[in-house]
Amino acid sequence: MDPVEPMQTQLLTATGRETMKKLLISLAVLLITAVSAQAGPEEDRMAFIKYYKSKFPNVPMEEYANGAYAIDPVGRENWEAIEEFPPYEPFIDRGQVMWETPFANGKGYKDCFPDGPVIAHHYPHWDKKQKMVMTLPLALNQCREANGEKPLKYKKGPINNILSYIAFQSRGQVVNVKVPMDDPDAVAAYEDGKKFYFTRRGQLNFSCASCHVQNTGLKVRTEILSPSVGHVTHWPTYRSKVDWSTVGTLHRRFTGCNKNIRAKPMKAQGPEYRNLEYFLSYLSNGLELNGPGARK
Amino acid sequence: MIKMVRLVSTLVVITSAAWLTACSNKPMTKEVPVAKVDPAIVAAGKAIATGRSKGNCLACHMIEEGESPGNIGPPLIAMKARFPDKAKLRAQIWDATAVNPESAMVPFGRLQVLSDDEIDKVVEYIWTL
Amino acid sequence: MSLLDKHSIRQSENLERTMKSVQRWVAAAIVIGLMVGSTALLAGEMKVDAATASEAIAQAEAAQKKADSVNGEWRDTGKFIKNAKKAAEAGDYAKAIRLAKKAESEGNLGYQQAVSQSELKIPSYFKAMYQ
């Protein structure tokens, strides 16, 4: 019997085991990447950017904060003229008064938000304690209620004043939404927002994506459809159309979009719209905040 | 007298046939071949197609002489050449997602945005473009 | 005539008899069916009363609720139901039933629309961006 033989066999099995192990590892890696390629927020954001870049190769990234005006030269001229005498200015001033005026109990917004008023870029965020997406309007109302004040309405009215003030003070801050991937509830909220975005609804059967991905840059009547990267940077926004003619919130805009496609709108600041805001805001990561905004 | 009776009975038959067609809720009402289309039907179809509250075709499609059209869908020109089969044009308006599930076009018939009768009129109008 | 022939004749006679009775039955069935059908249709169209209206409104509300449970309700469904109730109160049952039927069918369509998309599906025009 050759004495070397058992040695060889041993070696072979060892290499065999090694190969097996490598195979398993690469299989696992493959599986993980396959799953994450479908799901991760960062992959989503990169996919949106890739899509818009291929549609609008000459639009620099920072321009996306200007919405449709990044891709609509005619509308842009009009908009720049409006921005010379910003229609939202009086609302900022009223908001400052709100920020500085104490509640009946002597405390004020400043006590709830000690880092304020430059805080818009901290929202929306995942609130681990309350297990929900926290938005700025919701945080403002939680502050009010904690101090015995009535909550403000979420679509129209004075909430837009204080939001205008905070938005103006927060100009230039960078959107930096985080989805804690180790928290399944946070991931689920993000995924829920994404699902909402891609779901067709209403009698007209549109999803957010039908207009703002599939047909971005094209026109409905005379209106150019804006890209979703940049949708959240400029709120609240003054809209000059007749039934606005004032500053309104992002959730008021969601409501309007849903009504346009003949879907029953969700509740402003309810879980559906907050989760949608979470997803949508993540897409704008890296862009500068430029609210309050002015739009048609 | 006999002539009168005949006339009346023919009228009755025609109107009841029309009534039956209008009332049947089937999505794909078979087109009855008509030699020439009543201009009143075409005009009614035009009103539905270009009005904002009903068909609102102009929201997405260019139509000759139509004011402020969108451009999401293709311009509505040479429709007879593009849809030699009128039933295919009707099916496209009734539910474009049947052929292409990712079509952004509103399923006007399936989701009851327009009635079958309204769609028939729109088809007659669009086919003249 | 052979036995076989006799047999086949008897067979064809039998067949004829059966055919005749089948024909008779079919004719009877058609007549009865038409009678029942048209009475039902007439009854269905004639019953324009408060009870039918409130039944139609109840069905519309059930469909609306079902659509809402999956976030699939449409914009005007609630408005149609509200107007159907108003019409019923004013005694216009035909209008109430028409509006309620419309709302019910919207509720069903909205429900189907949402349920058919219960799984997130990234559309093909965007899917390629993940590569």
GROMACS .gro file of N, CA and C in nm, chain A residues 200-207 209-211 214-225 261-262, chain B residues 50-54 56 58-59 67-72 97 101-104 106-107 110-113:
model
  150
  200ARG      N    1  -5.155   5.184  -0.839
  200ARG     CA    2  -5.255   5.259  -0.915
  200ARG      C    3  -5.380   5.273  -0.830
  201ARG      N    4  -5.439   5.390  -0.832
  201ARG     CA    5  -5.560   5.410  -0.752
  201ARG      C    6  -5.654   5.509  -0.818
  202GLY      N    7  -5.775   5.513  -0.767
  202GLY     CA    8  -5.873   5.607  -0.820
  202GLY      C    9  -5.933   5.561  -0.951
  203GLN      N   10  -6.042   5.628  -0.989
  203GLN     CA   11  -6.113   5.589  -1.111
  203GLN      C   12  -6.024   5.606  -1.234
  204LEU      N   13  -5.927   5.700  -1.227
  204LEU     CA   14  -5.842   5.720  -1.343
  204LEU      C   15  -5.723   5.624  -1.347
  205ASN      N   16  -5.707   5.545  -1.242
  205ASN     CA   17  -5.612   5.434  -1.243
  205ASN      C   18  -5.465   5.477  -1.257
  206PHE      N   19  -5.426   5.586  -1.192
  206PHE     CA   20  -5.286   5.628  -1.196
  206PHE      C   21  -5.217   5.596  -1.065
  207SER      N   22  -5.088   5.563  -1.072
  207SER     CA   23  -5.005   5.560  -0.953
  207SER      C   24  -4.922   5.687  -0.954
  209ALA      N   25  -4.618   5.685  -0.974
  209ALA     CA   26  -4.516   5.655  -1.074
  209ALA      C   27  -4.566   5.675  -1.217
  210SER      N   28  -4.697   5.655  -1.240
  210SER     CA   29  -4.750   5.672  -1.377
  210SER      C   30  -4.714   5.809  -1.431
  211CYS      N   31  -4.730   5.911  -1.345
  211CYS     CA   32  -4.702   6.049  -1.389
  211CYS      C   33  -4.558   6.089  -1.364
  214GLN      N   34  -4.299   5.726  -1.517
  214GLN     CA   35  -4.327   5.682  -1.654
  214GLN      C   36  -4.338   5.800  -1.750
  215ASN      N   37  -4.399   5.908  -1.707
  215ASN     CA   38  -4.425   6.019  -1.798
  215ASN      C   39  -4.365   6.153  -1.754
  216THR      N   40  -4.264   6.148  -1.669
  216THR     CA   41  -4.198   6.272  -1.627
  216THR      C   42  -4.149   6.350  -1.746
  217GLY      N   43  -4.169   6.481  -1.740
  217GLY     CA   44  -4.119   6.566  -1.848
  217GLY      C   45  -4.221   6.586  -1.958
  218LEU      N   46  -4.322   6.498  -1.963
  218LEU     CA   47  -4.429   6.516  -2.061
  218LEU      C   48  -4.537   6.605  -2.000
  219LYS      N   49  -4.634   6.643  -2.085
  219LYS     CA   50  -4.733   6.739  -2.039
  219LYS      C   51  -4.872   6.679  -2.024
  220VAL      N   52  -4.939   6.712  -1.912
  220VAL     CA   53  -5.083   6.694  -1.900
  220VAL      C   54  -5.140   6.831  -1.927
  221ARG      N   55  -5.218   6.842  -2.037
  221ARG     CA   56  -5.257   6.976  -2.085
  221ARG      C   57  -5.129   7.059  -2.096
  222THR      N   58  -5.119   7.169  -2.019
  222THR     CA   59  -4.999   7.252  -2.034
  222THR      C   60  -4.897   7.230  -1.923
  223GLU      N   61  -4.930   7.140  -1.828
  223GLU     CA   62  -4.843   7.123  -1.712
  223GLU      C   63  -4.739   7.013  -1.734
  224ILE      N   64  -4.612   7.048  -1.708
  224ILE     CA   65  -4.505   6.948  -1.722
  224ILE      C   66  -4.497   6.866  -1.593
  225LEU      N   67  -4.493   6.735  -1.608
  225LEU     CA   68  -4.489   6.646  -1.491
  225LEU      C   69  -4.349   6.644  -1.432
  261ILE      N   70  -5.683   6.220  -0.950
  261ILE     CA   71  -5.697   6.088  -1.015
  261ILE      C   72  -5.824   6.019  -0.968
  262ARG      N   73  -5.910   6.094  -0.900
  262ARG     CA   74  -6.040   6.046  -0.852
  262ARG      C   75  -6.027   5.932  -0.752
  346THR      N   76  -6.334   6.620  -2.605
  346THR     CA   77  -6.255   6.740  -2.580
  346THR      C   78  -6.292   6.811  -2.450
  347GLY      N   79  -6.410   6.781  -2.395
  347GLY     CA   80  -6.449   6.843  -2.270
  347GLY      C   81  -6.363   6.795  -2.155
  348ARG      N   82  -6.343   6.880  -2.055
  348ARG     CA   83  -6.254   6.845  -1.944
  348ARG      C   84  -6.317   6.748  -1.846
  349SER      N   85  -6.450   6.752  -1.834
  349SER     CA   86  -6.512   6.672  -1.728
  349SER      C   87  -6.541   6.529  -1.772
  350LYS      N   88  -6.545   6.505  -1.903
  350LYS     CA   89  -6.581   6.370  -1.949
  350LYS      C   90  -6.459   6.292  -2.000
  352ASN      N   91  -6.191   6.415  -2.180
  352ASN     CA   92  -6.068   6.490  -2.158
  352ASN      C   93  -5.950   6.431  -2.233
  354LEU      N   94  -5.781   6.553  -2.459
  354LEU     CA   95  -5.677   6.655  -2.480
  354LEU      C   96  -5.578   6.664  -2.365
  355ALA      N   97  -5.615   6.612  -2.249
  355ALA     CA   98  -5.521   6.613  -2.137
  355ALA      C   99  -5.392   6.543  -2.177
  363GLU      N  100  -5.747   7.281  -2.807
  363GLU     CA  101  -5.665   7.377  -2.733
  363GLU      C  102  -5.589   7.314  -2.619
  364SER      N  103  -5.468   7.364  -2.594
  364SER     CA  104  -5.373   7.317  -2.493
  364SER      C  105  -5.376   7.165  -2.468
  365PRO      N  106  -5.325   7.092  -2.568
  365PRO     CA  107  -5.321   6.946  -2.552
  365PRO      C  108  -5.197   6.901  -2.475
  366GLY      N  109  -5.207   6.788  -2.406
  366GLY     CA  110  -5.089   6.726  -2.345
  366GLY      C  111  -5.019   6.640  -2.449
  367ASN      N  112  -4.908   6.576  -2.406
  367ASN     CA  113  -4.835   6.491  -2.501
  367ASN      C  114  -4.793   6.357  -2.442
  368ILE      N  115  -4.868   6.311  -2.342
  368ILE     CA  116  -4.836   6.182  -2.282
  368ILE      C  117  -4.867   6.068  -2.378
  393THR      N  118  -5.528   4.881  -2.070
  393THR     CA  119  -5.443   4.794  -1.989
  393THR      C  120  -5.467   4.647  -2.018
  397PRO      N  121  -5.063   4.600  -1.966
  397PRO     CA  122  -5.099   4.629  -1.827
  397PRO      C  123  -5.031   4.755  -1.771
  398GLU      N  124  -4.921   4.797  -1.833
  398GLU     CA  125  -4.851   4.915  -1.782
  398GLU      C  126  -4.890   5.044  -1.854
  399SER      N  127  -4.987   5.035  -1.942
  399SER     CA  128  -5.033   5.155  -2.012
  399SER      C  129  -5.085   5.257  -1.910
  400ALA      N  130  -5.050   5.384  -1.930
  400ALA     CA  131  -5.096   5.489  -1.839
  400ALA      C  132  -5.234   5.538  -1.878
  402VAL      N  133  -5.619   5.589  -1.918
  402VAL     CA  134  -5.735   5.564  -1.832
  402VAL      C  135  -5.824   5.456  -1.896
  403PRO      N  136  -5.861   5.351  -1.822
  403PRO     CA  137  -5.953   5.251  -1.877
  403PRO      C  138  -6.096   5.305  -1.875
  406ARG      N  139  -6.382   5.014  -1.867
  406ARG     CA  140  -6.371   4.920  -1.755
  406ARG      C  141  -6.397   4.988  -1.621
  407LEU      N  142  -6.343   5.109  -1.604
  407LEU     CA  143  -6.363   5.177  -1.476
  407LEU      C  144  -6.478   5.279  -1.483
  408GLN      N  145  -6.559   5.266  -1.587
  408GLN     CA  146  -6.685   5.340  -1.596
  408GLN      C  147  -6.670   5.493  -1.589
  409VAL      N  148  -6.562   5.542  -1.647
  409VAL     CA  149  -6.545   5.687  -1.659
  409VAL      C  150  -6.645   5.740  -1.761
   0.00000   0.00000   0.00000
